[in-house]
GROMACS .gro file of C-alpha atoms in nm:
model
  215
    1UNK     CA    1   0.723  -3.002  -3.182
    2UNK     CA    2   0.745  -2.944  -3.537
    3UNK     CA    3   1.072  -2.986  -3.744
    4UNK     CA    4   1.133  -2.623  -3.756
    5UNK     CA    5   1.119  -2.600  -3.379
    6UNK     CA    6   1.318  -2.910  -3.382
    7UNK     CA    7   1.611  -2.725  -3.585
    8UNK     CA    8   1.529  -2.396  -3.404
    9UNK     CA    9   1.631  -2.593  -3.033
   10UNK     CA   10   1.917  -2.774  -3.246
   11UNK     CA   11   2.075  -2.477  -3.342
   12UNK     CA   12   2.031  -2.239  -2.981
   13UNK     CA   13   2.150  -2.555  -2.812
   14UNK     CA   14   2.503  -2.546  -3.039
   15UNK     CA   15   2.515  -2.160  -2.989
   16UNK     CA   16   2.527  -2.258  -2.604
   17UNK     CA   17   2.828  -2.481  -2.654
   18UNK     CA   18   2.953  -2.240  -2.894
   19UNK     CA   19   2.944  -2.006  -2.631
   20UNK     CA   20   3.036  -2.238  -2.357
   21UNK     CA   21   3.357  -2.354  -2.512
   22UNK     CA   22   3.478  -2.008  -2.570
   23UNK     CA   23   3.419  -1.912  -2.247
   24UNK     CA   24   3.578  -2.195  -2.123
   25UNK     CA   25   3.923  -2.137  -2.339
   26UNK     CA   26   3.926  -1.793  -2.284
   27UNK     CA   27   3.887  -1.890  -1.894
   28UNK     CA   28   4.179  -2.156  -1.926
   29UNK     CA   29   4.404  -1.873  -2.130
   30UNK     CA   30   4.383  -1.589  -1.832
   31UNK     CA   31   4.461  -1.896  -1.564
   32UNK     CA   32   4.759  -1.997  -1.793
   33UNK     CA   33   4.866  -1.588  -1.826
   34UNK     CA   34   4.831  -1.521  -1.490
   35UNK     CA   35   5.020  -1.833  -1.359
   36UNK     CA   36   5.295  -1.741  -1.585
   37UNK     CA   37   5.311  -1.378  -1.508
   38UNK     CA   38   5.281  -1.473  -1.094
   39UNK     CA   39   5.602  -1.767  -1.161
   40UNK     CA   40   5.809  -1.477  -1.357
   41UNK     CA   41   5.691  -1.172  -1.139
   42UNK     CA   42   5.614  -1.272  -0.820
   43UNK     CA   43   5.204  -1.299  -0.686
   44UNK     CA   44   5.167  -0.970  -0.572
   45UNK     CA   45   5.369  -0.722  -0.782
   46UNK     CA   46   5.140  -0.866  -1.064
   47UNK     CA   47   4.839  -0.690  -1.105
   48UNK     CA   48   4.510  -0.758  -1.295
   49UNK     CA   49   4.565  -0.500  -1.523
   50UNK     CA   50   4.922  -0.675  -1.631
   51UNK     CA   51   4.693  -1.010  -1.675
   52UNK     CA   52   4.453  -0.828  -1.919
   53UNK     CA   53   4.726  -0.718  -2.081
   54UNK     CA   54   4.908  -1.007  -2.132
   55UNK     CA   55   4.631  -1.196  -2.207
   56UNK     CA   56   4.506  -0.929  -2.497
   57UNK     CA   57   4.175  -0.859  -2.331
   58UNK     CA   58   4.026  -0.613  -2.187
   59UNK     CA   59   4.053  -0.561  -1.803
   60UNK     CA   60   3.694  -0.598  -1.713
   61UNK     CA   61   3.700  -0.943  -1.908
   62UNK     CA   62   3.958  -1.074  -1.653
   63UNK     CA   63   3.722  -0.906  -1.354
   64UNK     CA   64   3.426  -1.120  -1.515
   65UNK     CA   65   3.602  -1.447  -1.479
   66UNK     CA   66   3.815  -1.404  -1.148
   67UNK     CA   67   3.716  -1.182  -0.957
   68UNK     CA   68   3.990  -1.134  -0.697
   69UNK     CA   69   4.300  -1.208  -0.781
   70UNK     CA   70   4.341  -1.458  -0.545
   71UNK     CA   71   4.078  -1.650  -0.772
   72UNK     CA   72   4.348  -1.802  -0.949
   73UNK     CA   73   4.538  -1.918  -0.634
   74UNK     CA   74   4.179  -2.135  -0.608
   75UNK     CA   75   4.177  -2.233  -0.946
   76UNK     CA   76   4.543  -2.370  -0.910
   77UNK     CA   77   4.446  -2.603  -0.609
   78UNK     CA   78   4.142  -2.722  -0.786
   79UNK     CA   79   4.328  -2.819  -1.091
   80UNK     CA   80   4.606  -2.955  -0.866
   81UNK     CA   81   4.332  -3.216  -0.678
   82UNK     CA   82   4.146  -3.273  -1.002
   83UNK     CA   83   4.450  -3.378  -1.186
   84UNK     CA   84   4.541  -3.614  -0.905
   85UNK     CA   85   4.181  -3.747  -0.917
   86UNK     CA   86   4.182  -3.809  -1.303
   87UNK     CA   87   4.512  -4.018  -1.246
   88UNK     CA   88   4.365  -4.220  -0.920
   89UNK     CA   89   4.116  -4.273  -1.130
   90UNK     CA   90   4.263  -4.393  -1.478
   91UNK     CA   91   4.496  -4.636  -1.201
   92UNK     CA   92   4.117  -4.757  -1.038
   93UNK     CA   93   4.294  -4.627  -0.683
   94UNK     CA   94   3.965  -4.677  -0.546
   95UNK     CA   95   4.039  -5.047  -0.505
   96UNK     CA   96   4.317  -5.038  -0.344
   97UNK     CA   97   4.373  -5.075   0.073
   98UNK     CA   98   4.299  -4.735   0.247
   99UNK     CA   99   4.667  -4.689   0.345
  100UNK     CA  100   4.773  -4.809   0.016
  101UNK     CA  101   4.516  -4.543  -0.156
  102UNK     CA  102   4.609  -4.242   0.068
  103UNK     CA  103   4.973  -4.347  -0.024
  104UNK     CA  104   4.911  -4.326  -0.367
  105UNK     CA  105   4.739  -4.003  -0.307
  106UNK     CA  106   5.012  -3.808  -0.159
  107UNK     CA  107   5.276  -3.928  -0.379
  108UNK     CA  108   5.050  -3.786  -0.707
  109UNK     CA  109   5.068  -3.471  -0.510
  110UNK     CA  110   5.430  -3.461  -0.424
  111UNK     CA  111   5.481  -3.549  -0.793
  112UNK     CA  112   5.314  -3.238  -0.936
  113UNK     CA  113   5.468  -3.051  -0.648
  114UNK     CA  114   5.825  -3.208  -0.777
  115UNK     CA  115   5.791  -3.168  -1.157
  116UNK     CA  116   5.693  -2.773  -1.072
  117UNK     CA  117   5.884  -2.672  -0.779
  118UNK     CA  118   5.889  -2.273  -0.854
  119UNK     CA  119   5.540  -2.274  -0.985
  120UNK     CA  120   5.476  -2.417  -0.627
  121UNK     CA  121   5.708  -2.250  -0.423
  122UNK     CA  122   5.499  -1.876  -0.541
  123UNK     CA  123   5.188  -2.044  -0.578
  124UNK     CA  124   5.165  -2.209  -0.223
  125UNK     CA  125   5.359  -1.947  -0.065
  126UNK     CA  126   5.098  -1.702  -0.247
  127UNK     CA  127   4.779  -1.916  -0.092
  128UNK     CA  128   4.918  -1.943   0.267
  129UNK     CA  129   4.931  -1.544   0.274
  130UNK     CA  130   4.716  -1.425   0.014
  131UNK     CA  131   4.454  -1.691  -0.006
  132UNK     CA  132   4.238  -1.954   0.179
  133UNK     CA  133   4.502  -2.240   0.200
  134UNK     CA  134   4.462  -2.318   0.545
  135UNK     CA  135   4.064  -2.216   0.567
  136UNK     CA  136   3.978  -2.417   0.244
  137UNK     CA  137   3.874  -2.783   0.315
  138UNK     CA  138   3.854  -2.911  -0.004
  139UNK     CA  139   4.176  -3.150   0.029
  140UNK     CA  140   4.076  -3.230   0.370
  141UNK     CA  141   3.690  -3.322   0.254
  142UNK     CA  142   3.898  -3.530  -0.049
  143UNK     CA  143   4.119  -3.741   0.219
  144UNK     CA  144   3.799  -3.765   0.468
  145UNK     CA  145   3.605  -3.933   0.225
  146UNK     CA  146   3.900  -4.173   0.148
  147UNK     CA  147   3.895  -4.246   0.485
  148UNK     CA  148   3.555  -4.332   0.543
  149UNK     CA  149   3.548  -4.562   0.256
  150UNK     CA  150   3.861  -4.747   0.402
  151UNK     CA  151   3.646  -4.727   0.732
  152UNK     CA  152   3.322  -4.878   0.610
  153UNK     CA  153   3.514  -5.182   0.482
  154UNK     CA  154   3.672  -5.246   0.812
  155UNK     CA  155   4.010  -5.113   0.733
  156UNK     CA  156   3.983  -4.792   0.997
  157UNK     CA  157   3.923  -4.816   1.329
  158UNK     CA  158   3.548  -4.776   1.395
  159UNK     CA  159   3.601  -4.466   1.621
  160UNK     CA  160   3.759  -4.292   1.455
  161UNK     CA  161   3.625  -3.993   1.301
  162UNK     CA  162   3.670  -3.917   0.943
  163UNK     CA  163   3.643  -3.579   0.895
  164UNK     CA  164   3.910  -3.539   1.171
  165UNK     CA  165   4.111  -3.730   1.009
  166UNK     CA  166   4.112  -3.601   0.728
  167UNK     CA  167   4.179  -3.252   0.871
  168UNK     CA  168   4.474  -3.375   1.004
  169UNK     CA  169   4.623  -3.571   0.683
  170UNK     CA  170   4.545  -3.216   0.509
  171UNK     CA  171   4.717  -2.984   0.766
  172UNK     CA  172   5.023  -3.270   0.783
  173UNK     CA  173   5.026  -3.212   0.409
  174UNK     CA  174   5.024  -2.841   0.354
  175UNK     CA  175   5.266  -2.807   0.653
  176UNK     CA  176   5.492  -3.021   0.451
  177UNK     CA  177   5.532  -2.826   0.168
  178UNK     CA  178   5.506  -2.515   0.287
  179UNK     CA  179   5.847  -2.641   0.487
  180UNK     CA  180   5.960  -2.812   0.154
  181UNK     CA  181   5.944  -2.479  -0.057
  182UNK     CA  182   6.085  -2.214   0.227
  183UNK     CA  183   6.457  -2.297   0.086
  184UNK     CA  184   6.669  -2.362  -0.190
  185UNK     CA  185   6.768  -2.632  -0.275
  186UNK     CA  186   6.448  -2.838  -0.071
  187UNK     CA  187   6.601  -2.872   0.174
  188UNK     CA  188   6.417  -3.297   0.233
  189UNK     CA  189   6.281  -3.492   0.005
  190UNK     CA  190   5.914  -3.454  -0.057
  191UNK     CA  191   5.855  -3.764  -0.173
  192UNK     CA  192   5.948  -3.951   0.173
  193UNK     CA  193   5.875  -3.706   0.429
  194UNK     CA  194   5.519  -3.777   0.308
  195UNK     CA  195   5.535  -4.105   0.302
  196UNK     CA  196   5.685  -4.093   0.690
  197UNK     CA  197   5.409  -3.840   0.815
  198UNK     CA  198   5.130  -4.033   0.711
  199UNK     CA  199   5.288  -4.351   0.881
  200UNK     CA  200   5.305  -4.193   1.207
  201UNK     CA  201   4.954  -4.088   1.169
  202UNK     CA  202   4.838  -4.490   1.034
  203UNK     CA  203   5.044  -4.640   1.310
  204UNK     CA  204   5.060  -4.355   1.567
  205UNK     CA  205   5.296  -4.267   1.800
  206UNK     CA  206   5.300  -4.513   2.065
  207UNK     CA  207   5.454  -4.922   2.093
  208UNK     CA  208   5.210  -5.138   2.182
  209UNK     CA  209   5.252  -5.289   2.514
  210UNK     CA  210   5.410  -5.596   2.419
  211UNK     CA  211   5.738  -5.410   2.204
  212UNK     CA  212   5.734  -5.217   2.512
  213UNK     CA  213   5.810  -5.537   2.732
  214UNK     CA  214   5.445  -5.421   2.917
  215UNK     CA  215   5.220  -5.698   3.016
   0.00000   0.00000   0.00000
């Protein structure tokens, strides 16, 4: 390749990220107008064409990046999980026991939940009848995966199955704070009802024999 082609690549390879980066920040700027418009508004008396509005752009721009409305609902749960992943991670989380780990998990959840209760409370309330809260797996995949890891290293009981598991951690979760934001004030703290449902489901229900004076 001679140095003109050289350049010639050089140069359509910064247009790209030229190009990429824009579309990424004009991406992040109709997720931050339409969050703001569903918090002030309410989820579904806002309407795309208020978004476009809002957001200065035209309404087919907002159609090319979301395409339902309920594509932003999405894009808030995926932020939520990868913010909690980029804090795990900057703590190394990974290292840590599995109980410890999905602990540490929930609580990073409960404290974005916390710091942002009304962006929650119409967000999540928005998902479970608008959206795919219940239907996504992505959290439950997430917690799964912790849970195999804690399994492989001896930490989980060998039959138990991961992927049930962490269907189960995710529904406990979700029914939590769907409770959590259905009053005002909340009417528990987030914070340790979490930390109590995912003891029962560690330790289960049941004493063993012997606290039960059983032979």
């Amino acid at each position: 390749m001679n140095i003109r082609s050289v350049a010639a690549a050089d140069e359509g390879g910064a247009t790209v990220g030229r190009q990429e980066r824009k579309r990424r920040k004009l991406y992040d700027q109709l997720y931050d107008t339409a969050v703001g418009l569903f918090v002030a508004d309410g989820f579904e008396a806002t309407t795309m064409d208020q978004i476009a509005e809002a957001a200065d752009v035209a309404r087919a721009t907002v159609f090319n990046h979301y395409a339902q409305k309920v594509g932003f609902l999405e894009e808030w749960g995926v932020r939520r999980r990868a913010r909690v992943a980029e804090i795990l991670g900057a703590q190394h989380a990974e290292d840590l026991p599995v109980d410890d780990r999905l602990q540490r998990y929930l609580k990073e959840m409960a404290d974005l939940n916390a710091a942002s209760r009304t962006e929650t409370t119409v967000l999540m309330d928005a998902s479970a009848r608008y959206g795919r809260l219940l239907q996504d797996p992505s959290l439950e995949i997430e917690l799964a995966r912790i849970v195999e890891e804690g399994r492989l290293r001896g930490e989980i009981r060998a039959g138990v199955d991961s992927d049930q598991a962490g269907a189960l951690l995710a529904a406990c979760y979700f029914s939590t704070i769907l409770r959590w934001i259905r009053e005002e004030p909340a009417p528990f703290d987030l914070h340790q009802r979490l930390r109590a449902a995912l003891d029962v489901i560690l330790r289960g229900l049941l004493a063993d024999r012997a606290d039960r004076g059983e032979s």
